[in-house]
mmCIF file of C-alpha atoms and ligand atoms in Angstrom:
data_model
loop_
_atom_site.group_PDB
_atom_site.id
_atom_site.type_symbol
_atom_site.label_atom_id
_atom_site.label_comp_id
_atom_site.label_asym_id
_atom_site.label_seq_id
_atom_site.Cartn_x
_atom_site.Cartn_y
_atom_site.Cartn_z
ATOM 1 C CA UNK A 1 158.514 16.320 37.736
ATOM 2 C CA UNK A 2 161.344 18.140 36.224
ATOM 3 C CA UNK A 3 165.111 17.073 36.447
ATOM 4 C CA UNK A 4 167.885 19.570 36.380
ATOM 5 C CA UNK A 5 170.195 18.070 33.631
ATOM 6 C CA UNK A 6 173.737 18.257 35.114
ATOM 7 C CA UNK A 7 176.070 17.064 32.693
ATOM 8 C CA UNK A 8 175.751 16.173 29.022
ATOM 9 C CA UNK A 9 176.943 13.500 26.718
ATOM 10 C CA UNK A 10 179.491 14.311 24.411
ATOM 11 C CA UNK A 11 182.154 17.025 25.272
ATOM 12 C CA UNK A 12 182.771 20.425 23.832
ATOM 13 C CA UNK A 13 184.933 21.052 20.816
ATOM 14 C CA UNK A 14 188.817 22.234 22.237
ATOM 15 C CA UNK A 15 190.963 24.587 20.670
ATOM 16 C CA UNK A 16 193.408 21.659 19.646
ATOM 17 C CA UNK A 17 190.422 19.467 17.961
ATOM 18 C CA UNK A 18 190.297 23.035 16.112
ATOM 19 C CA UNK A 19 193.272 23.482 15.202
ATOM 20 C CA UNK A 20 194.082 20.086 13.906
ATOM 21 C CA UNK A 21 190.509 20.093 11.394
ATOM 22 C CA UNK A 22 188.531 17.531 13.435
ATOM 23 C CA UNK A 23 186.132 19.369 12.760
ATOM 24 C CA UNK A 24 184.270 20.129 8.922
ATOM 25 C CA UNK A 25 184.281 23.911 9.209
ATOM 26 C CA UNK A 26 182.178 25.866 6.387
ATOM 27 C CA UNK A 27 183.224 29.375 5.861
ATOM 28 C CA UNK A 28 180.185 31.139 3.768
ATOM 29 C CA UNK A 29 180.036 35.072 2.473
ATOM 30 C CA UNK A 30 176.680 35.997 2.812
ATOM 31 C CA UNK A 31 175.542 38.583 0.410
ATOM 32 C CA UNK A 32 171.714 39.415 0.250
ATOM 33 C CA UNK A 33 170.527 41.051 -2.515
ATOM 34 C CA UNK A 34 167.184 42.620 -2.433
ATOM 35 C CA UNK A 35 165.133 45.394 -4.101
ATOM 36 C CA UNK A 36 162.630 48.037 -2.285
ATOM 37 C CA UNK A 37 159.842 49.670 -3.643
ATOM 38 C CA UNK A 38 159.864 52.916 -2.136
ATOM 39 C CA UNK A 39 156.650 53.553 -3.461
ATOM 40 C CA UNK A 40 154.909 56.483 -5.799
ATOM 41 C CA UNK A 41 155.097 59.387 -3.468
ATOM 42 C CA UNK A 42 158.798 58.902 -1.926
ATOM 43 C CA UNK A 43 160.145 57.517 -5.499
ATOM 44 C CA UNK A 44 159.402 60.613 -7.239
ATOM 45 C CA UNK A 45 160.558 62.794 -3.959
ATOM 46 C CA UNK A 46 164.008 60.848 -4.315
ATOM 47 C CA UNK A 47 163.970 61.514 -8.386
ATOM 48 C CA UNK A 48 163.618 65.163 -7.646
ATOM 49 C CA UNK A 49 165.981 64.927 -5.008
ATOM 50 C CA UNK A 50 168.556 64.297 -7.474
ATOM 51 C CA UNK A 51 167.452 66.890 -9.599
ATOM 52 C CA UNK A 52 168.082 69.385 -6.280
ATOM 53 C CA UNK A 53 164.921 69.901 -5.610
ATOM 54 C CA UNK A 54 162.419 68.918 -2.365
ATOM 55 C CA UNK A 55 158.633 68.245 -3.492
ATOM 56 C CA UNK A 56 155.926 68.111 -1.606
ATOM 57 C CA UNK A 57 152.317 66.723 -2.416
ATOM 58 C CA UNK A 58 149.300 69.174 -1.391
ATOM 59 C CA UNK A 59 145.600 67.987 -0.656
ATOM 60 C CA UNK A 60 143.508 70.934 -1.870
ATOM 61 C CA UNK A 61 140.617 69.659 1.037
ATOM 62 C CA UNK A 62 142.507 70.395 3.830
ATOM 63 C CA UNK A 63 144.925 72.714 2.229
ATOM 64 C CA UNK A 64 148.108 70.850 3.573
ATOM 65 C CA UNK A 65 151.499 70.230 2.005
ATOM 66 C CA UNK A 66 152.745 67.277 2.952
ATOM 67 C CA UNK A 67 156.711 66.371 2.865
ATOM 68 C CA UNK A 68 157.952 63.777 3.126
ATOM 69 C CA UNK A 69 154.736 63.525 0.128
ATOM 70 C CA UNK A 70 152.101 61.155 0.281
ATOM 71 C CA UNK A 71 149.603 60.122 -2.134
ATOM 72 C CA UNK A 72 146.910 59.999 0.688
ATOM 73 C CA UNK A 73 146.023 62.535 3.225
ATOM 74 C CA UNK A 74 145.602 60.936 6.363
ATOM 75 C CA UNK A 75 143.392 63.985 8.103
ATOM 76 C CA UNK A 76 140.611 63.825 5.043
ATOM 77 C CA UNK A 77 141.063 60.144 4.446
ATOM 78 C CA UNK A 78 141.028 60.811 0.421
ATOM 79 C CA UNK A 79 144.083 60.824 -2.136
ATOM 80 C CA UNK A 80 146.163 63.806 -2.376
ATOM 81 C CA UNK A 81 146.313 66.019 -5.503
ATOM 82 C CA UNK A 82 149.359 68.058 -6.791
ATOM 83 C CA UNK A 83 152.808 67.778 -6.923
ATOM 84 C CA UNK A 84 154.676 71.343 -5.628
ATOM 85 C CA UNK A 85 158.087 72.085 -5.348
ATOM 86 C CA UNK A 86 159.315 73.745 -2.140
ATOM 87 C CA UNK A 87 161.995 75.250 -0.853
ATOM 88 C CA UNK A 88 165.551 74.066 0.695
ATOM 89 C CA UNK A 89 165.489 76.034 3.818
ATOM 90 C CA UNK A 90 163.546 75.407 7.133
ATOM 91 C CA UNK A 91 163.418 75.823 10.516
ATOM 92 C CA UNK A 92 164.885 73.613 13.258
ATOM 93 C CA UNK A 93 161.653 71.776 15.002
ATOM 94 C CA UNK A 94 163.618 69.677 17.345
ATOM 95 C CA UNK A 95 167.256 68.348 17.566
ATOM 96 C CA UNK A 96 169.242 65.711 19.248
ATOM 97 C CA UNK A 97 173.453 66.119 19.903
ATOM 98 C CA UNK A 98 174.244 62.651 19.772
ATOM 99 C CA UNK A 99 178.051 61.865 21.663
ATOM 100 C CA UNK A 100 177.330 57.926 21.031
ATOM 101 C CA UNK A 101 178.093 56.094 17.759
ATOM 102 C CA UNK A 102 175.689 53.274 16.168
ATOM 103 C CA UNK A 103 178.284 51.005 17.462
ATOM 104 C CA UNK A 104 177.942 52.493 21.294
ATOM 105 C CA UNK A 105 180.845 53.566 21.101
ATOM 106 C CA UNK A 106 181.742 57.240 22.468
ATOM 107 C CA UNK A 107 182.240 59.906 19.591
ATOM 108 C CA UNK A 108 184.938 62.566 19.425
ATOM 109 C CA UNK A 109 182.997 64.706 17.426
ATOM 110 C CA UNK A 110 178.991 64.287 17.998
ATOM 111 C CA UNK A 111 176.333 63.588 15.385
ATOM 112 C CA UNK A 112 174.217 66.801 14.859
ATOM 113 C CA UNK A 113 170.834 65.253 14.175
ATOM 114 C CA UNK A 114 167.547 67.419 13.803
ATOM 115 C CA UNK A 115 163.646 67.646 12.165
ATOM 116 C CA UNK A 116 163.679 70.543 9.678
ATOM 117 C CA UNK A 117 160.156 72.101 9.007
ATOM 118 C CA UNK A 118 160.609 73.035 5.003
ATOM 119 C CA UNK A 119 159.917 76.309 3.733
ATOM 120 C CA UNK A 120 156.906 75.845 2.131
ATOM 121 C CA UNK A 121 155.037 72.776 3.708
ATOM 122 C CA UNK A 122 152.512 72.816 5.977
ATOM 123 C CA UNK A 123 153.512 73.436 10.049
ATOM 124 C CA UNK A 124 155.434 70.325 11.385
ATOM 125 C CA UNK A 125 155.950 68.879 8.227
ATOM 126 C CA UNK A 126 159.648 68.157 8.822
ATOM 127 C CA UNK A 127 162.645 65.793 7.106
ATOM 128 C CA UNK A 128 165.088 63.988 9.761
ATOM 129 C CA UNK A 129 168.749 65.030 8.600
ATOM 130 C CA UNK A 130 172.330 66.163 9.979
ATOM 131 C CA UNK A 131 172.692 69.999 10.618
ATOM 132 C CA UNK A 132 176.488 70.951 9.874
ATOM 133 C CA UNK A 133 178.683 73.739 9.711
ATOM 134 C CA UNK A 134 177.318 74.552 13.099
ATOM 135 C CA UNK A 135 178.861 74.166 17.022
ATOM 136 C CA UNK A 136 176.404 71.877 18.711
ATOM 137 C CA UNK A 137 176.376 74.779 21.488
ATOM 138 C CA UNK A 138 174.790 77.457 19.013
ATOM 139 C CA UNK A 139 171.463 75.104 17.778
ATOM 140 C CA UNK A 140 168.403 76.210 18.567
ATOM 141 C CA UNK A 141 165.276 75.520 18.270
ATOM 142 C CA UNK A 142 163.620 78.109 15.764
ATOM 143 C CA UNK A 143 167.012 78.299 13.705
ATOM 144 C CA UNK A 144 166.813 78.383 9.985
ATOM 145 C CA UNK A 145 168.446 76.249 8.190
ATOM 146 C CA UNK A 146 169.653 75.531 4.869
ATOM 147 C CA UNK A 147 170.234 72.477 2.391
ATOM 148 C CA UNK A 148 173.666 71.913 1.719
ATOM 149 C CA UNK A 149 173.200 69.767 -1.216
ATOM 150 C CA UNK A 150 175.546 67.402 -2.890
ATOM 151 C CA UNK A 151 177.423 68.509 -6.542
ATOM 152 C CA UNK A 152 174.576 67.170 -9.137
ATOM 153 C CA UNK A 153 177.447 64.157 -10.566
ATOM 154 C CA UNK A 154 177.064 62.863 -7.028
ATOM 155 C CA UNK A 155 173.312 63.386 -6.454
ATOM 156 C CA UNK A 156 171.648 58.985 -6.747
ATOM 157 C CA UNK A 157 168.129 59.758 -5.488
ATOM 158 C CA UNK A 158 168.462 59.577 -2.021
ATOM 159 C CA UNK A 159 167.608 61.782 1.161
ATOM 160 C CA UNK A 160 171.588 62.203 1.349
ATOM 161 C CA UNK A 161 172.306 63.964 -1.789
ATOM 162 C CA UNK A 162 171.566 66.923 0.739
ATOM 163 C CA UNK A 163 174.475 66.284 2.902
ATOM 164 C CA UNK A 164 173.289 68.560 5.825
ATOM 165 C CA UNK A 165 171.270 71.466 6.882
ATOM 166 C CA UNK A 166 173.747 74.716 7.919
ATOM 167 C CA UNK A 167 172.348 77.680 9.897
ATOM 168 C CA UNK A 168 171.334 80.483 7.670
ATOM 169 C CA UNK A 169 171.073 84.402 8.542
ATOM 170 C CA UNK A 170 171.786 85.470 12.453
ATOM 171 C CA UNK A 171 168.732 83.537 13.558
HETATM 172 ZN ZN1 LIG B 1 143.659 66.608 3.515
#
């Protein structure tokens, strides 16, 4: 049979006990350091992102370019083959206006957050990224979009040396 434990031995620590150092208190900066492979495909996508350019890799079975690349094509079940360079424009596939933070917290100006089908890669092949220069009332789906990418001293490999897509044309 169970018994509902009502009190407990011992008391809790007070403020005072605090304040006067009772108490051994251990104050520790925690600083992880760790390394990530990122892996064949997405290592040389980030290289050439620096360079200002988007790859993509192709698999000459079913004729798809895949981006973000992968090495294996999951439709044929076999390794992919080439390498090719695409474009920096796209179309908006879908698109979220987000008003809340990563903190929860409300935002005074939303986050502008959409999947970009690249020029150049097969249909629904799409990067997740920011759209800017753009009022969140005018995005549409269908809109074409552009890289804005970062000046090439800033570029470090990474998905945000393109800082956002902005609308292109009257689209
Ligand atoms: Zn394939």
């Amino acid at each position: 049979m169970s018994q509902k434990i009502t009190s407990y031995p011992g008391h809790e620590i007070t403020p005072e006990e605090v304040k006067e150092q009772k108490y051994l208190d251990v104050v520790y900066k925690f600083e992880p350091k760790y390394s990530w492979a990122a892996g064949v495909a997405i290592s040389h996508f980030l290289a050439e992102l620096k360079e200002g350019r988007i790859v993509a890799r192709k698999c000459t079975n079913c004729e798809r370019i895949l981006v973000p690349p992968r090495m294996y094509c999951e439709k044929c079940f076999r390794p992919t083959d080439e390498w090719i360079t695409i474009k920096d424009t796209g179309t908006v596939n879908t698109y979220s206006i987000s008003h809340v933070g990563t903190d929860a917290m409300r935002l005074k100006k939303p986050i502008l957050v959409a999947v970009v089908d690249i020029d150049g890669a097969s249909p629904g092949m799409g990067i997740l990224h920011n759209l800017g220069e753009v009022e969140p009332s005018k995005i549409k789906v269908g809109m074409k979009v552009k890289a804005v990418w970062k000046p090439s001293s800033e570029r470090q490999g990474s998905i945000l040396d393109i800082r956002y897509f902005k609308p292109v044309g009257d689209s």
